[in-house]
Tab-separated table of C-alpha atoms in Angstrom:
chain	number	residue	atom	x	y	z
A	97	MET	CA	0.000	0.000	0.000
A	98	SER	CA	1.262	3.480	-0.869
A	99	GLU	CA	2.497	5.671	1.993
A	100	GLU	CA	-0.134	8.197	0.884
A	101	ILE	CA	-2.948	5.731	1.650
A	102	TRP	CA	-4.269	5.545	5.207
A	103	LEU	CA	-7.221	3.217	4.658
A	104	GLU	CA	-8.259	0.871	1.850
A	105	GLU	CA	-11.452	-1.154	1.830
A	106	VAL	CA	-13.842	-2.945	-0.494
A	107	LEU	CA	-17.294	-1.471	-1.101
A	108	VAL	CA	-20.042	-4.055	-1.561
A	109	PRO	CA	-23.762	-4.007	-2.448
A	110	PRO	CA	-26.340	-4.153	0.380
A	111	GLU	CA	-27.484	-7.592	1.475
A	112	GLY	CA	-30.547	-8.830	-0.370
A	113	LEU	CA	-30.181	-6.469	-3.309
A	114	VAL	CA	-27.946	-8.774	-5.343
A	115	GLU	CA	-30.494	-11.597	-5.443
A	116	GLU	CA	-33.284	-9.243	-6.447
A	117	MET	CA	-31.186	-7.677	-9.204
A	118	ALA	CA	-30.025	-11.083	-10.482
A	119	LYS	CA	-33.600	-12.253	-10.929
A	120	GLY	CA	-34.361	-9.202	-13.054
A	121	LEU	CA	-31.266	-9.661	-15.227
A	122	ALA	CA	-32.011	-13.371	-15.702
A	123	SER	CA	-35.103	-12.402	-17.674
A	124	LEU	CA	-33.005	-10.606	-20.325
A	125	ASP	CA	-32.039	-12.377	-23.526
A	126	GLU	CA	-28.427	-13.060	-24.420
A	127	ARG	CA	-28.284	-10.132	-26.834
A	128	HIS	CA	-28.767	-7.731	-23.927
A	129	LEU	CA	-26.555	-9.682	-21.530
A	130	ALA	CA	-23.733	-9.623	-24.099
A	131	ALA	CA	-23.457	-5.866	-23.551
A	132	GLU	CA	-21.650	-6.660	-20.282
A	133	LYS	CA	-18.217	-7.629	-21.572
A	134	SER	CA	-17.000	-9.159	-18.310
A	135	LEU	CA	-19.969	-11.534	-18.086
A	136	ASP	CA	-19.089	-15.105	-19.182
A	137	LEU	CA	-21.994	-16.001	-21.465
A	138	ALA	CA	-20.638	-19.494	-22.187
A	139	ALA	CA	-20.653	-20.352	-18.483
A	140	LEU	CA	-24.071	-18.753	-18.105
A	141	ARG	CA	-25.535	-21.011	-20.810
A	142	GLN	CA	-24.321	-24.068	-18.920
A	143	ALA	CA	-25.639	-22.938	-15.547
A	144	LYS	CA	-28.595	-24.841	-14.172
A	145	ASP	CA	-29.868	-21.726	-12.377
A	146	LYS	CA	-29.357	-18.621	-14.535
A	147	ALA	CA	-30.367	-16.171	-11.780
A	148	ALA	CA	-28.015	-17.798	-9.266
A	149	ALA	CA	-25.132	-17.630	-11.756
A	150	ILE	CA	-25.760	-13.933	-12.416
A	151	GLY	CA	-26.003	-13.356	-8.670
A	152	ARG	CA	-22.557	-14.889	-8.164
A	153	TYR	CA	-21.213	-12.704	-10.961
A	154	ILE	CA	-22.587	-9.544	-9.314
A	155	GLU	CA	-21.219	-10.523	-5.900
A	156	GLU	CA	-17.764	-11.171	-7.345
A	157	ARG	CA	-17.490	-8.219	-9.723
A	158	ALA	CA	-19.743	-5.412	-8.438
A	159	ARG	CA	-17.210	-4.233	-5.896
A	160	GLY	CA	-15.913	-0.765	-5.387
A	161	ILE	CA	-12.511	0.049	-3.965
A	162	LEU	CA	-12.070	2.999	-1.617
A	163	ARG	CA	-8.661	4.381	-0.728
A	164	VAL	CA	-8.534	7.148	1.855
A	165	HIS	CA	-5.418	9.294	1.904
A	166	HIS	CA	-3.727	10.376	5.098
A	167	PRO	CA	-5.470	13.653	6.022
A	168	ARG	CA	-3.269	16.728	5.771
A	169	HIS	CA	-3.766	19.556	8.223
A	170	ARG	CA	-2.099	22.611	9.677
A	171	PRO	CA	-3.035	25.243	12.283
A	172	LEU	CA	-4.522	28.461	10.958
A	173	THR	CA	-2.200	31.440	11.182
A	174	PRO	CA	-3.212	34.315	13.522
A	175	GLU	CA	-4.079	36.362	10.424
A	176	GLU	CA	-6.368	33.616	9.088
A	177	ALA	CA	-7.956	33.007	12.491
A	178	ALA	CA	-8.729	36.728	12.784
A	179	HIS	CA	-11.343	36.266	10.046
A	180	LEU	CA	-13.236	33.898	12.372
A	181	PRO	CA	-13.824	36.135	15.428
A	182	MET	CA	-16.569	33.908	16.887
A	183	ALA	CA	-14.328	30.841	16.939
A	184	GLN	CA	-12.639	29.682	20.115
A	185	GLY	CA	-9.739	27.356	20.803
A	186	ASN	CA	-7.501	25.857	18.141
A	187	LEU	CA	-8.325	26.102	14.440
A	188	TYR	CA	-7.051	23.786	11.712
A	189	LEU	CA	-7.245	23.698	7.933
A	190	VAL	CA	-7.729	20.083	6.868
A	191	ARG	CA	-7.527	18.475	3.441
A	192	LEU	CA	-9.152	15.093	2.866
A	193	GLY	CA	-8.387	12.815	-0.068
A	194	MET	CA	-10.632	10.025	-1.292
A	195	GLU	CA	-9.878	7.655	-4.180
A	196	LEU	CA	-12.732	5.774	-5.840
A	197	ASP	CA	-11.855	2.761	-7.961
A	198	VAL	CA	-13.297	-0.502	-9.304
A	199	LEU	CA	-11.693	-3.852	-10.119
A	200	PRO	CA	-9.297	-3.619	-13.122
A	201	PRO	CA	-11.380	-5.712	-15.594
A	202	GLU	CA	-14.480	-3.660	-14.815
A	203	ARG	CA	-12.576	-0.401	-15.153
A	204	GLU	CA	-11.514	-1.526	-18.631
A	205	ALA	CA	-15.156	-2.389	-19.371
A	206	GLY	CA	-16.179	1.192	-18.556
A	207	TRP	CA	-17.630	0.755	-15.072
A	208	ALA	CA	-17.681	3.928	-12.967
A	209	TYR	CA	-19.776	5.769	-10.371
A	210	THR	CA	-22.717	7.997	-11.246
A	211	VAL	CA	-22.892	9.448	-7.726
A	212	ALA	CA	-20.592	9.106	-4.715
A	213	TRP	CA	-20.355	10.370	-1.153
A	214	CYS	CA	-17.303	11.190	0.937
A	215	ARG	CA	-18.247	11.164	4.630
A	216	ALA	CA	-16.148	12.249	7.592
A	217	TYR	CA	-16.718	12.209	11.338
A	218	LEU	CA	-14.855	14.303	13.930
A	219	PHE	CA	-14.859	13.343	17.597
A	220	SER	CA	-12.942	13.609	20.841
A	221	PRO	CA	-13.166	10.340	22.796
A	222	GLU	CA	-11.708	11.810	25.986
A	223	THR	CA	-14.065	14.718	26.737
A	224	GLY	CA	-17.693	15.726	26.436
A	225	VAL	CA	-16.741	18.840	24.477
A	226	GLN	CA	-16.584	17.942	20.805
A	227	PRO	CA	-14.911	19.515	17.740
A	228	ARG	CA	-16.938	21.110	14.973
A	229	VAL	CA	-16.598	22.204	11.370
A	230	LEU	CA	-16.627	25.985	10.840
A	231	ASP	CA	-16.369	25.981	7.063
A	232	LEU	CA	-15.869	23.555	4.201
A	233	TYR	CA	-15.039	23.480	0.508
A	234	PRO	CA	-16.522	22.779	-1.948
A	235	LYS	CA	-20.001	23.781	-0.785
A	236	ARG	CA	-21.699	24.152	-4.157
A	237	LEU	CA	-19.634	23.487	-7.239
A	238	TYR	CA	-21.465	23.154	-10.541
A	239	GLU	CA	-19.248	24.497	-13.308
A	240	GLY	CA	-16.098	23.433	-15.111
A	241	GLY	CA	-14.236	20.158	-15.244
A	242	PRO	CA	-11.950	18.283	-12.867
A	243	THR	CA	-9.115	20.653	-12.027
A	244	ALA	CA	-6.367	21.484	-9.532
A	245	VAL	CA	-7.155	24.286	-7.110
A	246	ARG	CA	-5.411	26.129	-4.299
A	247	VAL	CA	-7.681	26.549	-1.288
A	248	GLU	CA	-6.960	29.321	1.220
A	249	ALA	CA	-8.372	30.054	4.651
A	250	GLY	CA	-9.496	33.663	4.776
A	251	LEU	CA	-13.009	35.057	4.727
A	252	GLY	CA	-14.240	31.501	4.663
A	253	LEU	CA	-12.527	28.942	2.439
A	254	LYS	CA	-11.880	30.243	-1.045
A	255	ALA	CA	-10.240	28.612	-4.035
A	256	GLY	CA	-8.503	29.480	-7.269
A	257	PRO	CA	-6.825	27.507	-10.064
A	258	VAL	CA	-3.189	26.521	-9.792
A	259	GLU	CA	-0.794	26.604	-12.727
A	260	ALA	CA	1.781	23.986	-11.822
A	261	GLN	CA	3.099	20.622	-12.853
A	262	ILE	CA	1.050	17.730	-11.446
A	263	ALA	CA	4.209	16.331	-9.854
A	264	GLN	CA	4.572	19.506	-7.792
A	265	LEU	CA	1.039	19.593	-6.418
A	266	GLY	CA	1.363	16.987	-3.691
A	267	ALA	CA	3.793	19.055	-1.611
A	268	ASP	CA	1.242	21.765	-0.827
A	269	LEU	CA	-1.529	21.188	1.694
A	270	HIS	CA	-3.687	23.716	-0.122
A	271	VAL	CA	-3.605	21.962	-3.462
A	272	GLY	CA	-5.876	19.176	-4.673
A	273	GLN	CA	-8.226	17.930	-7.368
A	274	VAL	CA	-11.910	18.908	-7.408
A	275	THR	CA	-14.737	18.084	-9.767
A	276	PRO	CA	-18.307	19.165	-10.450
A	277	VAL	CA	-21.002	18.507	-9.481
A	278	THR	CA	-20.183	18.591	-5.726
A	279	LEU	CA	-22.350	19.640	-2.784
A	280	GLY	CA	-20.952	19.977	0.749
A	281	PHE	CA	-22.849	19.525	4.025
A	282	PHE	CA	-21.810	20.211	7.626
A	283	GLY	CA	-23.667	17.142	8.863
A	284	GLU	CA	-25.070	16.231	12.253
A	285	GLU	CA	-23.908	18.502	15.087
A	286	GLU	CA	-21.595	20.236	12.562
A	287	ARG	CA	-19.025	17.461	12.964
A	288	ALA	CA	-20.138	14.869	10.415
A	289	PRO	CA	-19.392	16.694	7.138
A	290	TYR	CA	-19.962	14.991	3.819
A	291	TRP	CA	-19.697	15.771	0.135
A	292	GLU	CA	-21.915	14.468	-2.644
A	293	LEU	CA	-20.398	14.076	-6.125
A	294	ARG	CA	-22.541	13.583	-9.233
A	295	ALA	CA	-21.218	12.628	-12.641
A	296	ARG	CA	-21.977	15.019	-15.467
A	297	GLU	CA	-19.824	14.567	-18.559
A	298	THR	CA	-16.977	12.766	-16.790
A	299	PRO	CA	-17.591	9.560	-14.785
A	300	ILE	CA	-16.558	9.482	-11.145
A	301	LEU	CA	-13.278	7.593	-10.794
A	302	GLY	CA	-9.950	8.504	-9.249
A	303	VAL	CA	-8.839	10.947	-6.547
A	304	TYR	CA	-10.959	13.790	-5.132
A	305	HIS	CA	-10.091	16.316	-2.434
A	306	PHE	CA	-12.163	18.169	0.142
A	307	TRP	CA	-11.264	20.857	2.673
A	308	MET	CA	-12.638	22.006	6.028
A	309	ILE	CA	-11.777	24.327	8.898
A	310	VAL	CA	-12.033	22.433	12.183
A	311	GLU	CA	-12.428	24.060	15.584
A	312	GLN	CA	-11.081	22.376	18.716
A	313	PRO	CA	-12.861	24.466	21.362
A	314	PRO	CA	-11.639	24.946	24.956
A	315	GLY	CA	-12.125	21.760	26.962
A	316	CYS	CA	-12.060	19.555	23.867
A	317	GLY	CA	-9.512	16.745	24.043
A	318	PRO	CA	-7.496	15.272	21.172
A	319	VAL	CA	-9.503	15.178	17.951
A	320	ARG	CA	-9.831	12.048	15.846
A	321	LEU	CA	-11.148	11.631	12.324
A	322	ALA	CA	-13.021	8.710	10.741
A	323	MET	CA	-13.961	8.505	7.072
A	324	MET	CA	-16.283	6.504	4.873
A	325	GLY	CA	-17.093	6.402	1.161
A	326	GLU	CA	-19.956	4.968	-0.872
A	327	GLY	CA	-21.481	5.347	-4.306
A	328	ASN	CA	-23.727	4.045	-7.069
A	329	LEU	CA	-21.764	1.853	-9.442
A	330	GLN	CA	-22.873	2.012	-13.083
A	331	THR	CA	-22.223	-0.954	-15.348
A	332	ARG	CA	-23.522	-1.590	-18.851
A	333	LEU	CA	-26.442	-3.615	-17.485
A	334	PHE	CA	-27.295	-2.174	-14.090
A	335	ASN	CA	-26.690	0.533	-11.492
A	336	ILE	CA	-26.055	-0.738	-7.973
A	337	PRO	CA	-25.164	0.995	-4.678
A	338	VAL	CA	-21.951	-0.110	-2.951
A	339	GLY	CA	-20.659	0.841	0.461
A	340	PRO	CA	-18.605	-0.367	3.434
A	341	LYS	CA	-19.598	-3.445	5.388
A	342	GLU	CA	-19.206	-1.486	8.641
A	343	ARG	CA	-21.102	1.807	8.702
A	344	ALA	CA	-21.270	2.564	12.449
A	345	TRP	CA	-18.840	5.385	13.240
A	346	ALA	CA	-18.047	3.829	16.623
A	347	HIS	CA	-16.557	0.825	14.830
A	348	ARG	CA	-14.879	2.610	11.917
A	349	PRO	CA	-11.075	3.088	11.836
A	350	SER	CA	-10.001	6.547	13.001
A	351	ILE	CA	-6.835	8.606	12.922
A	352	PRO	CA	-5.503	11.455	15.156
A	353	LEU	CA	-6.114	14.884	13.677
A	354	ALA	CA	-5.225	17.365	16.418
A	355	GLY	CA	-3.729	17.065	19.897
């Protein structure tokens, strides 16, 4: 695993949905089933139970891969913090990175996500006082194509394009890749932020970045971060939701964010 990757996990369809979808696909003729290049039609013809064979195919192949990058963060400077006069305690600018992938044969067959969600959860396990998100980026991004941006903490988070070689981008906390159409939400208690990505002209695959300003108020202990990704996987024959097997934040892996 790359040193950039903190967490990697397989995203799978919900229980019960595979069987239901397989029954529907079993009613299609071979001409339609042939559209799915990774489906073994010869083996399907020999199967005693066509629906069961398609169900096994979906279970084996309809899998997403999520790679979460190590979060990057730094304290806000006094000048940046001055733009947030109502904030108390320590303030941090945080960049999150999420990589959405599929199995190599399915990627070659054109599988991708039509919609995806990057979810984060901030918590302090040692105290009753909890961290919160003061601002995030993107909030509403509708225009343009996937691009590199430099995000700055000032009067709220603001962004502008960066003219640099791709190889140089990784060294700067402020720099990352964004894409339309993205909506950002502060989430429950302003500490469960999430971003929704929807495919427009370009399918959702690869690395995406998100930023937030996190407040560690007085009395709040060390802050930890958990992350989760999910999406709707589009194939030539069907669209199916995939997500992590463990969704409860209390049981998700977490990483220190601020002391």
